[in-house]
Amino acid sequence: MSVLASRPSLRWAVPLGVAVAVFGVAAGATALRASAEPSLPSRSAAQLLVDVQTAKLDALSGTVVQRADLGLPAIPGRIGGSGSASLTSLISGSHTLRVWYAGPEKVRLALLGTLGESDIIRNGPDLWIWSSGEKKAQHKTLPPGAATHDPSDVTGLLPTTPQEAADKILAALDPSTVVSTAGTAKVANRAVYELVLAPRDATSLVSQVRLAIDGTEHVPLRVQVYAKGSTSPAFEIGFQQVSFDRPGDENFQFTPPPGTTVDEDKPDGSAKSGPPARPGDAPEPGDAPKSDGGMKFSVDRPDMAKPDASGIAPQSTVVGSAWTMVFVARVPQDARSGNGNPLGAFLTTLPHVSGSWGSGQILRSKLFTALLTDDGRLLVGAVTADRLFQVAADPAAALK
Amino acid sequence: MSVADSLPATGLPIGVPAALAPRRFGTRFFRSELWLIFGRRRNWAGGLVLASVPIILAIAVKVSEPQPGDGPDFISQITGNGLFVALAALVLELPLFLPLAVGAIAGDAVAGEANLGTLRYLLAVPVHRTRLLLVKFGAITVFAFTAVALVAVVGSVIGLVLFGGGPLTTLSGSQLPFAEGLWRLLLVCLYMTACLAALGAIGMFVSTLTEQPIGATIAIVMLAIVSQILDSIPQLSAIHEYLPTHYWLAFGDLLRDPIATGQIGNGLGLAWTYTVVFLAAAWARFASRDVSS
């Protein structure tokens, strides 16, 4: 005390020291976790791929964090955004999901919004989609035998789990890809192998995709997509916390609470199966405008290429394959007009481009490029703009 | 109440250093602080304002039922369960009213005494300066909980009267028994108290810098608002998790089934860090300051 009494300025060392200690411990723990190379027997890329494909996942629960930094230009009214609990908002910002999995018959995904939540719950033949903001529940009775389906069919509405995202990337694997390993790392406090996939085609905007595969369970725990010329992932989905213990059955029970609007879908599957894409379902009121028009972002969702999934394209096709696949669709004229349509207003802000293929407007982001031609076609792909222009001139993409 | 506690402090001979005075761990000083806060008419008026929000909200919803998805969060859930009046009112008051209430008390803590000229008498009692800060902070924390609980209790009571109780629907869509719903509401109140107490610690530090309590209060409210503005700018996402208000709305995680602990843990950790750092800063500033008023 006597030192402090004679030198009062020394007292300031206490709050400073506390601040430095707290943040230092936090940062040091992160750095230590990142740098500590867990000791796992080395495995080749091929072995890892087989491990992943043969991994038998009995049960899992945990928290998944998804981040997207696609470098999109500012969109009026924002599409998606952090903290939104709308299932269609996953394309931008950071999102947290909770996952419970106890076999393909019992699956639950919860997308956590700031003061809201959307759930997809499968329990036996029942499939529920719940949205707390709208107080709406969608119910679908799955036909018997659906249990033998791949679980990603049920949860395939979104690329939500690392398992599913990895499956989609592995499906795209063919001679177009350089596969290598990048040693070991730690994800969600578990030792993982890292598998690196890099496209050979120079027109792809993706520089590499890194998969973190659990060292003992062989389940993908994290997927990162890096764009060309970027050192941080443009898209990332990974477990923050994971447990392979079987989650309790109570997590899969769902009964619509009183006052809920319940949509019943027929078991034949003729009814629409997508999540409700309705403006105003997000907790933030200004968060609404969704791309109900032609602007579907198919970068991480190859299944969107199916015309019935997007529901808007009378004609559509896919040009190219694997990494440089370009999705081409005809856009309804009303989706492009600017009157009262936030999407139309947004389109008018996009730069015009023209060439031997015609003219149109272009949207560039880190991971994908979209071209809306003046003759009403939308081209989207994880490729450079030049490649899109080539495709636009390609007769295969003429949609006539 | 110990014997030492009831010793009149003025019974000490003049010139005895504070360190030689009998150690007193009694509650008398703390109780007098609480009396200072809860006995003031202006604080009662502030409490009335806080309590009026859930009442207005409940009556407005009773008169005109909102559609699902309309208006601020939780409003459409009110008709299902009266406890949501309390939650919706807390959501409405969290950005400004509650920080303002805590800021008024925290800004007043040291600067108010200095402004009135009572600080030197208090220190001459004698009260050790460190103890004075700790007692003041304890009183701020009690006030923060009282303010939150006031909104919650008034909201619950009027909600239960107008809309009834029964099972509480969680954000996950499951239903909790009423008692469990009350327990979750208490957890929400405690979480908010921790967040507001951190703001109070920052406020008490600001209060030691000045002799103008109103200036300290304005600074704290500005800090809370600036923090919320910065939190809403996506380009600044790198600093978001260090902003004092960043995890305030994480209390929603207490209303899920099962409770999501990640954000709550981060929020409590951040609040605790801010509390300790700024209490230490207040101590560094106040213990070495010349008190002349």
Coordinates of C-alpha atoms in Angstrom, one line a residue, chain A residues 115-373:
Chain A
L115 CA -35.3 -13.1 -30.1
G116 CA -36.7 -15.7 -32.4
E117 CA -36.1 -19.2 -33.6
S118 CA -36.9 -21.4 -36.6
D119 CA -36.9 -25.2 -36.2
I120 CA -36.9 -28.1 -38.5
I121 CA -37.9 -31.2 -36.5
R122 CA -38.1 -34.7 -37.8
N123 CA -39.5 -37.3 -35.5
G124 CA -40.4 -40.6 -37.1
P125 CA -43.0 -39.9 -39.9
D126 CA -43.6 -36.3 -38.7
L127 CA -41.7 -33.4 -40.2
W128 CA -42.3 -30.0 -38.6
I129 CA -41.1 -26.6 -39.6
W130 CA -41.6 -24.0 -36.9
S131 CA -41.1 -20.3 -37.0
S132 CA -41.5 -18.4 -33.7
G133 CA -41.7 -14.9 -35.3
E134 CA -44.7 -15.7 -37.4
K135 CA -46.1 -18.3 -34.9
K136 CA -46.4 -20.7 -37.9
A137 CA -45.9 -24.4 -38.1
Q138 CA -45.7 -26.5 -41.2
H139 CA -46.5 -30.2 -40.8
K140 CA -45.6 -32.9 -43.3
T141 CA -46.2 -36.6 -42.9
L142 CA -43.4 -38.5 -44.6
P143 CA -44.3 -41.7 -46.4
P144 CA -43.2 -44.9 -44.7
G145 CA -39.8 -46.0 -45.9
A146 CA -38.5 -42.5 -45.9
A147 CA -36.4 -43.6 -43.0
T148 CA -34.1 -45.4 -45.5
H149 CA -33.4 -42.1 -47.2
D150 CA -30.3 -40.2 -46.7
P151 CA -30.8 -37.9 -43.8
S152 CA -29.8 -35.0 -45.9
D153 CA -33.0 -35.5 -47.8
V154 CA -34.9 -34.4 -44.7
T155 CA -32.6 -31.6 -43.8
G156 CA -31.7 -30.8 -47.4
L157 CA -33.8 -27.7 -47.2
L158 CA -30.6 -25.9 -46.2
P159 CA -26.9 -26.6 -46.2
T160 CA -27.0 -26.6 -42.4
T161 CA -24.9 -29.3 -41.0
P162 CA -21.2 -29.8 -41.8
Q163 CA -22.0 -33.4 -42.7
E164 CA -24.4 -32.3 -45.4
A165 CA -22.3 -29.5 -46.8
A166 CA -19.4 -31.9 -47.0
D167 CA -21.5 -34.5 -48.8
K168 CA -22.5 -31.9 -51.4
I169 CA -18.8 -30.9 -51.9
L170 CA -17.7 -34.6 -52.1
A171 CA -20.4 -35.2 -54.7
A172 CA -18.8 -32.5 -56.8
L173 CA -15.5 -34.3 -56.6
D174 CA -14.2 -35.5 -59.9
P175 CA -11.0 -35.0 -62.0
S176 CA -11.6 -31.3 -61.9
T177 CA -10.3 -31.2 -58.3
V178 CA -6.9 -31.3 -56.6
V179 CA -7.3 -33.2 -53.3
S180 CA -4.7 -32.9 -50.6
T181 CA -4.3 -32.9 -46.8
A182 CA -3.2 -30.1 -44.6
G183 CA -2.2 -31.8 -41.4
T184 CA -4.3 -31.7 -38.3
A185 CA -6.1 -28.9 -36.4
K186 CA -8.7 -28.5 -33.7
V187 CA -12.4 -27.8 -34.2
A188 CA -14.9 -27.6 -31.3
N189 CA -12.1 -28.8 -29.0
R190 CA -11.7 -32.0 -31.0
A191 CA -8.7 -33.1 -33.0
V192 CA -9.4 -33.1 -36.7
Y193 CA -7.8 -33.9 -40.0
E194 CA -7.9 -31.2 -42.7
L195 CA -8.7 -32.1 -46.3
V196 CA -8.1 -29.5 -49.0
L197 CA -10.0 -29.5 -52.2
A198 CA -8.9 -27.1 -54.9
P199 CA -10.4 -26.7 -58.4
R200 CA -8.2 -27.0 -61.4
D201 CA -10.2 -24.8 -63.6
A202 CA -8.9 -21.2 -63.5
T203 CA -12.2 -19.7 -64.2
S204 CA -13.6 -20.8 -60.8
L205 CA -13.8 -18.2 -58.1
V206 CA -13.1 -20.8 -55.4
S207 CA -9.5 -21.1 -54.4
Q208 CA -10.0 -24.0 -52.0
V209 CA -12.4 -25.8 -49.8
R210 CA -11.1 -27.1 -46.5
L211 CA -12.9 -29.9 -44.7
A212 CA -12.1 -30.6 -41.1
I213 CA -12.8 -34.3 -40.3
D214 CA -13.0 -35.5 -36.8
G215 CA -10.1 -37.7 -35.9
T216 CA -12.1 -40.5 -34.2
E217 CA -15.6 -40.2 -35.5
H218 CA -14.6 -39.3 -39.1
V219 CA -17.5 -36.9 -39.3
P220 CA -16.9 -33.5 -41.0
L221 CA -16.9 -30.9 -38.2
R222 CA -16.2 -27.8 -40.4
V223 CA -16.3 -26.7 -44.0
Q224 CA -14.6 -23.5 -45.1
V225 CA -14.8 -22.1 -48.6
Y226 CA -12.0 -19.7 -49.6
A227 CA -12.4 -17.3 -52.5
K228 CA -9.5 -16.5 -54.9
G229 CA -7.2 -13.9 -53.4
S230 CA -8.6 -14.1 -49.9
T231 CA -7.0 -15.4 -46.8
S232 CA -10.2 -15.7 -44.7
P233 CA -13.0 -18.0 -45.6
A234 CA -15.8 -16.5 -47.7
F235 CA -18.2 -19.1 -46.3
E236 CA -17.7 -21.2 -43.2
I237 CA -19.9 -23.6 -41.4
G238 CA -18.6 -25.5 -38.4
F239 CA -19.3 -26.9 -35.0
Q240 CA -18.5 -24.6 -32.1
Q241 CA -19.4 -27.3 -29.6
V242 CA -20.2 -30.9 -30.4
S243 CA -21.1 -34.1 -28.5
F244 CA -21.5 -37.6 -29.9
D245 CA -23.8 -38.7 -27.0
R246 CA -27.3 -39.5 -28.0
P247 CA -29.6 -36.5 -27.4
G248 CA -32.8 -37.1 -25.3
D249 CA -36.0 -37.9 -27.0
E250 CA -37.6 -34.7 -25.6
N251 CA -35.6 -32.7 -28.1
F252 CA -37.5 -34.2 -31.0
Q253 CA -41.1 -33.7 -29.6
F254 CA -43.1 -31.0 -31.2
T255 CA -46.7 -30.1 -30.6
P256 CA -47.8 -26.8 -32.1
P257 CA -48.5 -24.4 -29.3
P258 CA -52.0 -22.8 -29.0
G259 CA -52.5 -19.9 -31.4
T260 CA -50.2 -21.3 -34.0
T261 CA -51.1 -21.3 -37.7
V262 CA -50.5 -24.9 -38.9
D263 CA -50.1 -25.7 -42.5
E264 CA -50.7 -29.4 -43.3
D265 CA -48.9 -30.8 -46.3
K266 CA -50.2 -33.9 -48.0
P267 CA -48.1 -37.0 -47.7
D268 CA -47.8 -37.4 -51.5
G269 CA -45.4 -34.6 -51.5
S270 CA -47.3 -32.5 -54.1
A271 CA -47.5 -29.5 -51.8
K272 CA -44.6 -27.2 -51.6
S273 CA -41.8 -28.3 -49.3
G274 CA -39.7 -25.3 -48.9
P275 CA -39.4 -23.2 -45.8
P276 CA -41.8 -20.3 -45.7
A277 CA -40.1 -17.5 -47.7
R278 CA -42.4 -14.7 -46.6
P279 CA -41.4 -11.1 -46.0
G280 CA -41.7 -10.0 -42.4
D281 CA -40.8 -13.3 -40.7
A282 CA -37.6 -11.9 -39.4
P283 CA -37.4 -10.4 -35.9
E284 CA -36.1 -7.2 -37.3
P285 CA -39.0 -5.4 -39.1
G286 CA -36.8 -3.9 -41.8
D287 CA -35.3 -7.2 -42.7
A288 CA -38.0 -8.5 -45.0
P289 CA -37.3 -8.3 -48.7
K290 CA -36.5 -11.8 -49.9
S291 CA -35.6 -12.8 -53.4
D292 CA -38.9 -14.3 -54.4
G293 CA -38.1 -13.1 -57.9
G294 CA -35.4 -14.6 -60.1
M295 CA -32.5 -13.8 -57.8
K296 CA -31.8 -17.1 -56.2
F297 CA -28.3 -17.6 -54.9
S298 CA -27.3 -21.0 -55.9
V299 CA -23.6 -20.9 -55.0
D300 CA -23.8 -23.3 -52.2
R301 CA -27.0 -25.0 -53.2
P302 CA -26.7 -27.0 -56.4
D303 CA -30.1 -28.4 -55.7
M304 CA -31.5 -25.0 -56.5
A305 CA -30.8 -25.7 -60.1
K306 CA -33.9 -27.9 -60.2
P307 CA -36.6 -25.7 -61.7
D308 CA -39.3 -27.0 -59.3
A309 CA -37.1 -26.0 -56.3
S310 CA -36.9 -22.4 -57.4
G311 CA -40.5 -22.4 -58.6
I312 CA -39.9 -19.4 -60.9
A313 CA -38.2 -20.6 -64.0
P314 CA -40.3 -22.0 -66.8
Q315 CA -37.0 -22.8 -68.5
S316 CA -33.7 -23.4 -67.0
T317 CA -30.5 -25.3 -67.7
V318 CA -27.0 -25.9 -66.4
V319 CA -23.9 -25.3 -68.4
G320 CA -20.6 -26.7 -67.5
S321 CA -19.9 -29.1 -64.6
A322 CA -18.4 -29.3 -61.1
W323 CA -16.7 -26.1 -59.9
T324 CA -17.6 -24.0 -63.0
M325 CA -21.2 -25.1 -63.3
V326 CA -23.3 -22.1 -64.4
F327 CA -27.1 -22.1 -63.8
V328 CA -29.1 -20.4 -66.4
A329 CA -32.8 -19.5 -65.9
R330 CA -35.4 -17.3 -67.6
V331 CA -36.6 -14.6 -65.2
P332 CA -40.2 -13.5 -65.2
Q333 CA -40.5 -9.9 -66.4
D334 CA -42.4 -8.7 -63.3
A335 CA -39.5 -9.7 -61.0
R336 CA -37.4 -7.2 -62.8
S337 CA -39.6 -4.1 -62.8
G338 CA -38.8 -1.6 -60.2
N339 CA -42.3 -0.5 -59.2
G340 CA -42.6 -1.3 -55.5
N341 CA -40.4 -4.3 -55.8
P342 CA -37.3 -3.9 -53.6
L343 CA -35.5 -6.5 -55.8
G344 CA -36.3 -4.4 -58.9
A345 CA -35.0 -1.3 -57.2
F346 CA -31.9 -3.2 -56.2
L347 CA -31.3 -4.3 -59.8
T348 CA -31.3 -0.8 -61.1
T349 CA -28.2 -0.1 -59.0
L350 CA -26.2 -2.9 -60.6
P351 CA -23.5 -2.0 -63.2
H352 CA -24.3 -2.5 -66.8
V353 CA -22.1 -4.7 -69.0
S354 CA -22.2 -5.5 -72.6
G355 CA -20.3 -7.6 -75.2
S356 CA -20.6 -9.8 -78.2
W357 CA -23.1 -11.9 -76.1
G358 CA -25.5 -9.0 -75.7
S359 CA -25.9 -6.7 -72.7
G360 CA -27.0 -7.0 -69.1
Q361 CA -26.4 -6.2 -65.5
I362 CA -23.8 -8.0 -63.3
L363 CA -23.5 -8.7 -59.6
R364 CA -20.0 -9.6 -58.5
S365 CA -19.2 -11.2 -55.1
K366 CA -16.3 -13.1 -53.7
L367 CA -17.7 -16.5 -54.4
F368 CA -20.1 -16.2 -57.2
T369 CA -21.1 -13.9 -60.1
A370 CA -24.6 -13.3 -61.4
L371 CA -25.5 -11.9 -64.8
L372 CA -29.0 -10.7 -65.7
T373 CA -29.1 -10.3 -69.4

